[in-house]
């Protein structure tokens, strides 16, 4: 049986055709590593769209048996943008962690450098998307207040605007987390971080003081991170810091938690703060481990013989 052209059934658009249409229209392929070149919606258009949403919903349900549900549905409409902002913020937190990991992995290679650039680009895009969702949430909250004569507030999470310093509602859990951060921030001194490592048998205080004085002349805001050993070069470095009124942070091994691996885990923790350089005195395998890891991370090592 011959099928005439007029009887050919209509076909749905194939995934390949859809992809080609996306590339032709936007020059962008979803989920690719390239940055999305499409612009964010203009604030005027976004605000107008939110107004139209409320007007359409209210015009449809007012003076009907669905009117008792109207306020709850309009509240949910504003909450829709609030939950979207919350989801993007979680993605932004994950992106921040990924950037920190990528910074620690920098070894001068092009692969790691490109990876860090990609995370940074994605972070900027997430910030822009979050701010856009916050704007639309604020516009929806204004509409809710205008129609129902009451302020819109979320049932969970904080209500803040990252672009403007406006009155905000802060969730108690967010408040307590911020309080804990504010209490610990004074213990995180600002300045150029310099790590110091030495074996317990190294006692040449003249060389240690001379070396640290040279570092201080180059970085007047330096903060010393050391292993907290009560004897040897690290103890001498702590005495130097006290004499020079320099903040120093001892990273003592957590023997109870990590057992024999405690000194090596301590080394990892010291390097996680991304020191500008490591001042290394003669020592044992633990000190050599710190120096080797620092060099692999691209951190400058100044050796004291």
PDB file of C-alpha atoms in Angstrom:
ATOM      1  CA  UNK A   1       0.000   0.000   0.000  1.00  0.00           C
ATOM      2  CA  UNK A   2       1.420   3.364  -1.011  1.00  0.00           C
ATOM      3  CA  UNK A   3       1.209   6.136   1.599  1.00  0.00           C
ATOM      4  CA  UNK A   4       0.432   9.470   0.047  1.00  0.00           C
ATOM      5  CA  UNK A   5       2.378  12.490   1.334  1.00  0.00           C
ATOM      6  CA  UNK A   6      -0.829  13.998   2.722  1.00  0.00           C
ATOM      7  CA  UNK A   7      -1.316  10.992   4.993  1.00  0.00           C
ATOM      8  CA  UNK A   8       2.130  11.177   6.589  1.00  0.00           C
ATOM      9  CA  UNK A   9       1.564  11.434  10.380  1.00  0.00           C
ATOM     10  CA  UNK A  10       2.955  14.378  12.298  1.00  0.00           C
ATOM     11  CA  UNK A  11       6.074  13.683  14.354  1.00  0.00           C
ATOM     12  CA  UNK A  12       7.170  15.197  17.625  1.00  0.00           C
ATOM     13  CA  UNK A  13      10.319  17.274  17.616  1.00  0.00           C
ATOM     14  CA  UNK A  14      13.296  15.009  18.211  1.00  0.00           C
ATOM     15  CA  UNK A  15      15.836  15.750  20.953  1.00  0.00           C
ATOM     16  CA  UNK A  16      18.420  16.474  18.272  1.00  0.00           C
ATOM     17  CA  UNK A  17      16.164  19.001  16.596  1.00  0.00           C
ATOM     18  CA  UNK A  18      15.451  20.631  19.937  1.00  0.00           C
ATOM     19  CA  UNK A  19      19.192  20.895  20.638  1.00  0.00           C
ATOM     20  CA  UNK A  20      19.844  22.430  17.227  1.00  0.00           C
ATOM     21  CA  UNK A  21      17.052  24.942  17.812  1.00  0.00           C
ATOM     22  CA  UNK A  22      18.597  25.919  21.159  1.00  0.00           C
ATOM     23  CA  UNK A  23      21.985  26.436  19.557  1.00  0.00           C
ATOM     24  CA  UNK A  24      20.499  28.434  16.680  1.00  0.00           C
ATOM     25  CA  UNK A  25      18.416  30.660  18.949  1.00  0.00           C
ATOM     26  CA  UNK A  26      20.782  31.216  21.851  1.00  0.00           C
ATOM     27  CA  UNK A  27      24.166  29.766  20.936  1.00  0.00           C
ATOM     28  CA  UNK A  28      23.866  27.873  24.216  1.00  0.00           C
ATOM     29  CA  UNK A  29      23.567  24.183  25.038  1.00  0.00           C
ATOM     30  CA  UNK A  30      21.979  23.443  28.459  1.00  0.00           C
ATOM     31  CA  UNK A  31      24.250  21.714  30.972  1.00  0.00           C
ATOM     32  CA  UNK A  32      27.386  22.532  28.984  1.00  0.00           C
ATOM     33  CA  UNK A  33      30.547  23.883  30.584  1.00  0.00           C
ATOM     34  CA  UNK A  34      30.115  27.188  28.787  1.00  0.00           C
ATOM     35  CA  UNK A  35      28.570  30.141  30.582  1.00  0.00           C
ATOM     36  CA  UNK A  36      24.931  30.790  29.778  1.00  0.00           C
ATOM     37  CA  UNK A  37      24.946  33.894  27.532  1.00  0.00           C
ATOM     38  CA  UNK A  38      21.224  34.539  27.873  1.00  0.00           C
ATOM     39  CA  UNK A  39      20.353  37.677  29.827  1.00  0.00           C
ATOM     40  CA  UNK A  40      18.367  37.853  33.036  1.00  0.00           C
ATOM     41  CA  UNK A  41      14.826  39.237  32.719  1.00  0.00           C
ATOM     42  CA  UNK A  42      14.630  43.003  33.024  1.00  0.00           C
ATOM     43  CA  UNK A  43      13.354  44.147  36.414  1.00  0.00           C
ATOM     44  CA  UNK A  44      10.490  46.092  34.828  1.00  0.00           C
ATOM     45  CA  UNK A  45       9.318  43.062  32.866  1.00  0.00           C
ATOM     46  CA  UNK A  46       9.765  40.695  35.837  1.00  0.00           C
ATOM     47  CA  UNK A  47       7.794  42.976  38.156  1.00  0.00           C
ATOM     48  CA  UNK A  48       5.044  43.298  35.546  1.00  0.00           C
ATOM     49  CA  UNK A  49       4.877  39.519  35.177  1.00  0.00           C
ATOM     50  CA  UNK A  50       4.418  39.106  38.949  1.00  0.00           C
ATOM     51  CA  UNK A  51       1.614  41.691  38.916  1.00  0.00           C
ATOM     52  CA  UNK A  52      -0.077  39.823  36.054  1.00  0.00           C
ATOM     53  CA  UNK A  53       0.158  36.540  37.991  1.00  0.00           C
ATOM     54  CA  UNK A  54      -1.634  38.015  40.997  1.00  0.00           C
ATOM     55  CA  UNK A  55      -4.202  39.836  38.871  1.00  0.00           C
ATOM     56  CA  UNK A  56      -5.022  36.719  36.863  1.00  0.00           C
ATOM     57  CA  UNK A  57      -5.346  34.531  39.970  1.00  0.00           C
ATOM     58  CA  UNK A  58      -7.457  37.035  41.895  1.00  0.00           C
ATOM     59  CA  UNK A  59      -9.696  37.894  38.921  1.00  0.00           C
ATOM     60  CA  UNK A  60     -10.362  34.181  38.373  1.00  0.00           C
ATOM     61  CA  UNK A  61     -11.183  33.242  41.960  1.00  0.00           C
ATOM     62  CA  UNK A  62     -12.761  36.357  43.449  1.00  0.00           C
ATOM     63  CA  UNK A  63     -16.502  36.124  44.067  1.00  0.00           C
ATOM     64  CA  UNK A  64     -16.434  32.357  43.554  1.00  0.00           C
ATOM     65  CA  UNK A  65     -16.513  29.406  45.910  1.00  0.00           C
ATOM     66  CA  UNK A  66     -12.706  29.282  45.605  1.00  0.00           C
ATOM     67  CA  UNK A  67     -12.290  32.708  47.173  1.00  0.00           C
ATOM     68  CA  UNK A  68     -11.548  31.253  50.682  1.00  0.00           C
ATOM     69  CA  UNK A  69      -8.447  29.619  49.168  1.00  0.00           C
ATOM     70  CA  UNK A  70      -7.289  32.780  47.435  1.00  0.00           C
ATOM     71  CA  UNK A  71      -5.097  34.185  50.197  1.00  0.00           C
ATOM     72  CA  UNK A  72      -3.295  30.890  50.733  1.00  0.00           C
ATOM     73  CA  UNK A  73      -2.661  30.480  46.998  1.00  0.00           C
ATOM     74  CA  UNK A  74      -1.331  34.027  46.675  1.00  0.00           C
ATOM     75  CA  UNK A  75       0.929  33.415  49.678  1.00  0.00           C
ATOM     76  CA  UNK A  76       2.198  30.270  47.946  1.00  0.00           C
ATOM     77  CA  UNK A  77       2.888  32.271  44.795  1.00  0.00           C
ATOM     78  CA  UNK A  78       5.323  34.502  46.676  1.00  0.00           C
ATOM     79  CA  UNK A  79       6.703  31.474  48.478  1.00  0.00           C
ATOM     80  CA  UNK A  80       7.446  29.904  45.093  1.00  0.00           C
ATOM     81  CA  UNK A  81      10.162  32.501  44.465  1.00  0.00           C
ATOM     82  CA  UNK A  82      11.341  32.273  48.076  1.00  0.00           C
ATOM     83  CA  UNK A  83      11.917  28.526  47.792  1.00  0.00           C
ATOM     84  CA  UNK A  84      13.675  28.991  44.454  1.00  0.00           C
ATOM     85  CA  UNK A  85      15.998  31.559  46.048  1.00  0.00           C
ATOM     86  CA  UNK A  86      16.680  29.132  48.912  1.00  0.00           C
ATOM     87  CA  UNK A  87      17.527  26.327  46.469  1.00  0.00           C
ATOM     88  CA  UNK A  88      19.912  28.549  44.491  1.00  0.00           C
ATOM     89  CA  UNK A  89      21.561  29.672  47.740  1.00  0.00           C
ATOM     90  CA  UNK A  90      22.295  26.027  48.589  1.00  0.00           C
ATOM     91  CA  UNK A  91      23.841  25.577  45.139  1.00  0.00           C
ATOM     92  CA  UNK A  92      25.880  28.718  45.793  1.00  0.00           C
ATOM     93  CA  UNK A  93      27.128  27.263  49.088  1.00  0.00           C
ATOM     94  CA  UNK A  94      28.178  24.084  47.270  1.00  0.00           C
ATOM     95  CA  UNK A  95      29.898  26.205  44.635  1.00  0.00           C
ATOM     96  CA  UNK A  96      31.812  28.083  47.335  1.00  0.00           C
ATOM     97  CA  UNK A  97      33.049  24.775  48.765  1.00  0.00           C
ATOM     98  CA  UNK A  98      34.065  23.659  45.270  1.00  0.00           C
ATOM     99  CA  UNK A  99      36.009  26.890  44.746  1.00  0.00           C
ATOM    100  CA  UNK A 100      37.857  26.390  48.034  1.00  0.00           C
ATOM    101  CA  UNK A 101      38.763  22.820  47.075  1.00  0.00           C
ATOM    102  CA  UNK A 102      39.916  23.978  43.661  1.00  0.00           C
ATOM    103  CA  UNK A 103      42.052  26.718  45.229  1.00  0.00           C
ATOM    104  CA  UNK A 104      43.777  24.127  47.410  1.00  0.00           C
ATOM    105  CA  UNK A 105      44.414  21.936  44.357  1.00  0.00           C
ATOM    106  CA  UNK A 106      46.095  24.662  42.313  1.00  0.00           C
ATOM    107  CA  UNK A 107      49.480  23.417  41.157  1.00  0.00           C
ATOM    108  CA  UNK A 108      50.109  25.710  38.208  1.00  0.00           C
ATOM    109  CA  UNK A 109      48.561  23.300  35.691  1.00  0.00           C
ATOM    110  CA  UNK A 110      46.148  24.573  33.058  1.00  0.00           C
ATOM    111  CA  UNK A 111      43.574  21.907  33.902  1.00  0.00           C
ATOM    112  CA  UNK A 112      43.206  22.997  37.540  1.00  0.00           C
ATOM    113  CA  UNK A 113      43.304  26.661  36.558  1.00  0.00           C
ATOM    114  CA  UNK A 114      40.468  26.194  34.045  1.00  0.00           C
ATOM    115  CA  UNK A 115      38.487  24.234  36.649  1.00  0.00           C
ATOM    116  CA  UNK A 116      38.779  27.105  39.149  1.00  0.00           C
ATOM    117  CA  UNK A 117      37.717  29.598  36.483  1.00  0.00           C
ATOM    118  CA  UNK A 118      34.666  27.455  35.716  1.00  0.00           C
ATOM    119  CA  UNK A 119      33.649  27.304  39.389  1.00  0.00           C
ATOM    120  CA  UNK A 120      34.115  31.064  39.700  1.00  0.00           C
ATOM    121  CA  UNK A 121      32.027  31.718  36.588  1.00  0.00           C
ATOM    122  CA  UNK A 122      29.278  29.418  37.853  1.00  0.00           C
ATOM    123  CA  UNK A 123      29.338  31.185  41.233  1.00  0.00           C
ATOM    124  CA  UNK A 124      28.824  34.588  39.607  1.00  0.00           C
ATOM    125  CA  UNK A 125      25.922  33.195  37.596  1.00  0.00           C
ATOM    126  CA  UNK A 126      24.328  31.712  40.722  1.00  0.00           C
ATOM    127  CA  UNK A 127      24.601  35.046  42.553  1.00  0.00           C
ATOM    128  CA  UNK A 128      22.850  36.795  39.660  1.00  0.00           C
ATOM    129  CA  UNK A 129      20.085  34.167  39.591  1.00  0.00           C
ATOM    130  CA  UNK A 130      19.631  34.358  43.365  1.00  0.00           C
ATOM    131  CA  UNK A 131      19.331  38.136  43.263  1.00  0.00           C
ATOM    132  CA  UNK A 132      16.776  37.915  40.452  1.00  0.00           C
ATOM    133  CA  UNK A 133      14.667  35.453  42.458  1.00  0.00           C
ATOM    134  CA  UNK A 134      14.883  37.725  45.503  1.00  0.00           C
ATOM    135  CA  UNK A 135      13.646  40.641  43.398  1.00  0.00           C
ATOM    136  CA  UNK A 136      10.662  38.652  42.146  1.00  0.00           C
ATOM    137  CA  UNK A 137       9.903  37.450  45.673  1.00  0.00           C
ATOM    138  CA  UNK A 138       9.933  41.040  46.922  1.00  0.00           C
ATOM    139  CA  UNK A 139       7.612  42.059  44.079  1.00  0.00           C
ATOM    140  CA  UNK A 140       5.254  39.185  44.958  1.00  0.00           C
ATOM    141  CA  UNK A 141       5.373  40.134  48.649  1.00  0.00           C
ATOM    142  CA  UNK A 142       4.414  43.718  47.743  1.00  0.00           C
ATOM    143  CA  UNK A 143       1.465  42.431  45.727  1.00  0.00           C
ATOM    144  CA  UNK A 144       0.364  40.169  48.572  1.00  0.00           C
ATOM    145  CA  UNK A 145       0.453  43.094  50.999  1.00  0.00           C
ATOM    146  CA  UNK A 146      -1.415  45.372  48.584  1.00  0.00           C
ATOM    147  CA  UNK A 147      -4.248  42.892  48.023  1.00  0.00           C
ATOM    148  CA  UNK A 148      -4.635  41.388  51.501  1.00  0.00           C
ATOM    149  CA  UNK A 149      -3.466  44.280  53.738  1.00  0.00           C
ATOM    150  CA  UNK A 150      -0.950  42.112  55.594  1.00  0.00           C
ATOM    151  CA  UNK A 151       2.766  41.539  55.269  1.00  0.00           C
ATOM    152  CA  UNK A 152       4.005  38.424  53.511  1.00  0.00           C
ATOM    153  CA  UNK A 153       6.399  36.374  55.637  1.00  0.00           C
ATOM    154  CA  UNK A 154       7.860  32.919  54.960  1.00  0.00           C
ATOM    155  CA  UNK A 155       7.086  30.028  57.268  1.00  0.00           C
ATOM    156  CA  UNK A 156      10.711  28.861  57.180  1.00  0.00           C
ATOM    157  CA  UNK A 157      14.008  30.526  56.385  1.00  0.00           C
ATOM    158  CA  UNK A 158      15.140  34.126  56.526  1.00  0.00           C
ATOM    159  CA  UNK A 159      13.718  36.953  54.477  1.00  0.00           C
ATOM    160  CA  UNK A 160      16.660  39.069  53.371  1.00  0.00           C
ATOM    161  CA  UNK A 161      17.682  40.912  50.237  1.00  0.00           C
ATOM    162  CA  UNK A 162      21.355  40.566  49.362  1.00  0.00           C
ATOM    163  CA  UNK A 163      21.351  43.566  47.030  1.00  0.00           C
ATOM    164  CA  UNK A 164      19.907  46.160  49.388  1.00  0.00           C
ATOM    165  CA  UNK A 165      20.143  46.815  53.109  1.00  0.00           C
ATOM    166  CA  UNK A 166      16.454  46.656  53.955  1.00  0.00           C
ATOM    167  CA  UNK A 167      14.509  45.525  56.990  1.00  0.00           C
ATOM    168  CA  UNK A 168      14.708  41.744  57.129  1.00  0.00           C
ATOM    169  CA  UNK A 169      13.178  38.807  58.938  1.00  0.00           C
ATOM    170  CA  UNK A 170      15.880  36.434  60.157  1.00  0.00           C
ATOM    171  CA  UNK A 171      15.039  32.852  60.984  1.00  0.00           C
ATOM    172  CA  UNK A 172      16.178  31.805  64.455  1.00  0.00           C
ATOM    173  CA  UNK A 173      18.354  29.007  63.063  1.00  0.00           C
ATOM    174  CA  UNK A 174      20.096  31.438  60.718  1.00  0.00           C
ATOM    175  CA  UNK A 175      20.492  33.892  63.598  1.00  0.00           C
ATOM    176  CA  UNK A 176      22.106  31.307  65.870  1.00  0.00           C
ATOM    177  CA  UNK A 177      24.447  30.155  63.085  1.00  0.00           C
ATOM    178  CA  UNK A 178      25.469  33.762  62.404  1.00  0.00           C
ATOM    179  CA  UNK A 179      25.958  34.306  66.140  1.00  0.00           C
ATOM    180  CA  UNK A 180      28.320  31.343  66.307  1.00  0.00           C
ATOM    181  CA  UNK A 181      30.260  32.697  63.330  1.00  0.00           C
ATOM    182  CA  UNK A 182      30.509  36.150  64.908  1.00  0.00           C
ATOM    183  CA  UNK A 183      31.812  34.612  68.117  1.00  0.00           C
ATOM    184  CA  UNK A 184      34.545  32.712  66.294  1.00  0.00           C
ATOM    185  CA  UNK A 185      35.530  35.439  63.797  1.00  0.00           C
ATOM    186  CA  UNK A 186      37.755  37.256  66.351  1.00  0.00           C
ATOM    187  CA  UNK A 187      39.686  33.976  66.578  1.00  0.00           C
ATOM    188  CA  UNK A 188      40.325  34.110  62.815  1.00  0.00           C
ATOM    189  CA  UNK A 189      42.851  36.945  62.596  1.00  0.00           C
ATOM    190  CA  UNK A 190      43.228  38.825  59.340  1.00  0.00           C
ATOM    191  CA  UNK A 191      46.658  39.123  57.776  1.00  0.00           C
ATOM    192  CA  UNK A 192      49.225  37.274  55.698  1.00  0.00           C
ATOM    193  CA  UNK A 193      49.326  33.683  56.864  1.00  0.00           C
ATOM    194  CA  UNK A 194      52.779  32.154  57.289  1.00  0.00           C
ATOM    195  CA  UNK A 195      53.177  28.520  58.338  1.00  0.00           C
ATOM    196  CA  UNK A 196      56.162  27.465  60.432  1.00  0.00           C
ATOM    197  CA  UNK A 197      57.388  23.941  60.968  1.00  0.00           C
ATOM    198  CA  UNK A 198      60.353  22.551  62.855  1.00  0.00           C
ATOM    199  CA  UNK A 199      61.492  19.362  64.506  1.00  0.00           C
ATOM    200  CA  UNK A 200      61.573  19.207  68.334  1.00  0.00           C
ATOM    201  CA  UNK A 201      65.360  18.814  68.302  1.00  0.00           C
ATOM    202  CA  UNK A 202      66.114  22.011  66.364  1.00  0.00           C
ATOM    203  CA  UNK A 203      67.153  24.719  68.839  1.00  0.00           C
ATOM    204  CA  UNK A 204      68.962  27.403  66.800  1.00  0.00           C
ATOM    205  CA  UNK A 205      66.951  30.365  68.064  1.00  0.00           C
ATOM    206  CA  UNK A 206      69.217  32.928  66.374  1.00  0.00           C
ATOM    207  CA  UNK A 207      68.484  31.589  62.904  1.00  0.00           C
ATOM    208  CA  UNK A 208      64.771  31.217  63.621  1.00  0.00           C
ATOM    209  CA  UNK A 209      64.446  34.783  64.907  1.00  0.00           C
ATOM    210  CA  UNK A 210      66.480  36.164  62.016  1.00  0.00           C
ATOM    211  CA  UNK A 211      64.384  34.298  59.448  1.00  0.00           C
ATOM    212  CA  UNK A 212      61.077  35.322  60.989  1.00  0.00           C
ATOM    213  CA  UNK A 213      62.247  38.945  61.242  1.00  0.00           C
ATOM    214  CA  UNK A 214      62.899  38.904  57.484  1.00  0.00           C
ATOM    215  CA  UNK A 215      59.413  37.560  56.843  1.00  0.00           C
ATOM    216  CA  UNK A 216      57.934  40.212  59.147  1.00  0.00           C
ATOM    217  CA  UNK A 217      59.772  42.954  57.240  1.00  0.00           C
ATOM    218  CA  UNK A 218      58.157  41.684  54.021  1.00  0.00           C
ATOM    219  CA  UNK A 219      54.699  41.029  55.510  1.00  0.00           C
ATOM    220  CA  UNK A 220      54.087  43.406  58.456  1.00  0.00           C
ATOM    221  CA  UNK A 221      50.592  41.934  58.927  1.00  0.00           C
ATOM    222  CA  UNK A 222      51.806  38.340  59.126  1.00  0.00           C
ATOM    223  CA  UNK A 223      50.088  35.701  61.247  1.00  0.00           C
ATOM    224  CA  UNK A 224      52.154  32.667  62.244  1.00  0.00           C
ATOM    225  CA  UNK A 225      50.699  29.160  62.095  1.00  0.00           C
ATOM    226  CA  UNK A 226      52.800  26.467  63.748  1.00  0.00           C
ATOM    227  CA  UNK A 227      52.497  22.933  65.072  1.00  0.00           C
ATOM    228  CA  UNK A 228      52.262  23.899  68.745  1.00  0.00           C
ATOM    229  CA  UNK A 229      55.175  21.704  69.819  1.00  0.00           C
ATOM    230  CA  UNK A 230      56.197  22.633  73.411  1.00  0.00           C
ATOM    231  CA  UNK A 231      59.872  22.137  72.564  1.00  0.00           C
ATOM    232  CA  UNK A 232      62.195  22.884  69.680  1.00  0.00           C
ATOM    233  CA  UNK A 233      61.810  25.359  66.856  1.00  0.00           C
ATOM    234  CA  UNK A 234      58.033  25.703  67.056  1.00  0.00           C
ATOM    235  CA  UNK A 235      58.258  26.727  70.703  1.00  0.00           C
ATOM    236  CA  UNK A 236      60.953  29.259  69.757  1.00  0.00           C
ATOM    237  CA  UNK A 237      58.681  30.616  67.003  1.00  0.00           C
ATOM    238  CA  UNK A 238      55.863  31.104  69.507  1.00  0.00           C
ATOM    239  CA  UNK A 239      58.235  33.028  71.810  1.00  0.00           C
ATOM    240  CA  UNK A 240      59.307  35.197  68.854  1.00  0.00           C
ATOM    241  CA  UNK A 241      55.659  35.936  68.047  1.00  0.00           C
ATOM    242  CA  UNK A 242      54.938  36.985  71.619  1.00  0.00           C
ATOM    243  CA  UNK A 243      58.015  39.223  71.691  1.00  0.00           C
ATOM    244  CA  UNK A 244      57.086  40.866  68.371  1.00  0.00           C
ATOM    245  CA  UNK A 245      53.395  41.039  69.350  1.00  0.00           C
ATOM    246  CA  UNK A 246      52.455  38.922  66.343  1.00  0.00           C
ATOM    247  CA  UNK A 247      49.373  36.722  66.404  1.00  0.00           C
ATOM    248  CA  UNK A 248      50.267  33.053  66.298  1.00  0.00           C
ATOM    249  CA  UNK A 249      47.995  30.028  65.958  1.00  0.00           C
ATOM    250  CA  UNK A 250      49.199  26.621  67.210  1.00  0.00           C
ATOM    251  CA  UNK A 251      47.791  23.627  65.331  1.00  0.00           C
ATOM    252  CA  UNK A 252      48.228  20.848  67.878  1.00  0.00           C
ATOM    253  CA  UNK A 253      47.656  17.248  66.756  1.00  0.00           C
ATOM    254  CA  UNK A 254      44.357  15.726  67.854  1.00  0.00           C
ATOM    255  CA  UNK A 255      45.768  12.458  69.184  1.00  0.00           C
ATOM    256  CA  UNK A 256      42.494  11.315  70.725  1.00  0.00           C
ATOM    257  CA  UNK A 257      40.616  11.566  67.456  1.00  0.00           C
ATOM    258  CA  UNK A 258      43.198  10.620  64.822  1.00  0.00           C
ATOM    259  CA  UNK A 259      45.628   8.442  66.836  1.00  0.00           C
ATOM    260  CA  UNK A 260      48.921   7.893  64.980  1.00  0.00           C
ATOM    261  CA  UNK A 261      47.725   9.881  61.970  1.00  0.00           C
ATOM    262  CA  UNK A 262      47.171  13.007  64.093  1.00  0.00           C
ATOM    263  CA  UNK A 263      50.372  14.883  63.073  1.00  0.00           C
ATOM    264  CA  UNK A 264      49.679  14.325  59.384  1.00  0.00           C
ATOM    265  CA  UNK A 265      46.046  15.409  59.715  1.00  0.00           C
ATOM    266  CA  UNK A 266      47.341  18.476  61.539  1.00  0.00           C
ATOM    267  CA  UNK A 267      49.559  19.216  58.531  1.00  0.00           C
ATOM    268  CA  UNK A 268      46.523  19.047  56.248  1.00  0.00           C
ATOM    269  CA  UNK A 269      44.628  21.449  58.497  1.00  0.00           C
ATOM    270  CA  UNK A 270      47.485  23.942  58.458  1.00  0.00           C
ATOM    271  CA  UNK A 271      47.601  23.879  54.664  1.00  0.00           C
ATOM    272  CA  UNK A 272      43.824  24.214  54.371  1.00  0.00           C
ATOM    273  CA  UNK A 273      44.148  27.821  55.588  1.00  0.00           C
ATOM    274  CA  UNK A 274      46.236  28.476  52.430  1.00  0.00           C
ATOM    275  CA  UNK A 275      49.347  30.106  53.931  1.00  0.00           C
ATOM    276  CA  UNK A 276      51.350  32.495  51.805  1.00  0.00           C
ATOM    277  CA  UNK A 277      54.552  30.586  52.544  1.00  0.00           C
ATOM    278  CA  UNK A 278      56.025  27.911  54.794  1.00  0.00           C
ATOM    279  CA  UNK A 279      59.148  28.544  56.878  1.00  0.00           C
ATOM    280  CA  UNK A 280      60.750  25.133  57.411  1.00  0.00           C
ATOM    281  CA  UNK A 281      63.497  24.164  59.834  1.00  0.00           C
ATOM    282  CA  UNK A 282      65.218  20.762  59.920  1.00  0.00           C
ATOM    283  CA  UNK A 283      62.974  18.121  61.403  1.00  0.00           C
ATOM    284  CA  UNK A 284      61.576  14.638  60.988  1.00  0.00           C
ATOM    285  CA  UNK A 285      59.236  12.909  58.570  1.00  0.00           C
ATOM    286  CA  UNK A 286      56.226  14.829  59.862  1.00  0.00           C
ATOM    287  CA  UNK A 287      57.846  18.158  59.000  1.00  0.00           C
ATOM    288  CA  UNK A 288      58.975  16.806  55.623  1.00  0.00           C
ATOM    289  CA  UNK A 289      55.381  15.729  54.935  1.00  0.00           C
ATOM    290  CA  UNK A 290      54.177  19.287  55.475  1.00  0.00           C
ATOM    291  CA  UNK A 291      56.880  20.706  53.208  1.00  0.00           C
ATOM    292  CA  UNK A 292      56.179  18.195  50.407  1.00  0.00           C
ATOM    293  CA  UNK A 293      52.434  18.856  50.478  1.00  0.00           C
ATOM    294  CA  UNK A 294      53.005  22.619  50.482  1.00  0.00           C
ATOM    295  CA  UNK A 295      55.226  22.416  47.407  1.00  0.00           C
ATOM    296  CA  UNK A 296      52.669  20.272  45.574  1.00  0.00           C
ATOM    297  CA  UNK A 297      50.072  22.961  46.297  1.00  0.00           C
ATOM    298  CA  UNK A 298      52.347  25.644  44.869  1.00  0.00           C
ATOM    299  CA  UNK A 299      53.050  27.261  48.262  1.00  0.00           C
ATOM    300  CA  UNK A 300      56.482  28.867  48.624  1.00  0.00           C
ATOM    301  CA  UNK A 301      58.812  27.098  51.057  1.00  0.00           C
ATOM    302  CA  UNK A 302      61.650  28.980  52.790  1.00  0.00           C
ATOM    303  CA  UNK A 303      64.087  26.475  54.275  1.00  0.00           C
ATOM    304  CA  UNK A 304      66.282  27.230  57.304  1.00  0.00           C
ATOM    305  CA  UNK A 305      69.344  25.019  57.315  1.00  0.00           C
TER     306      UNK A 305
END
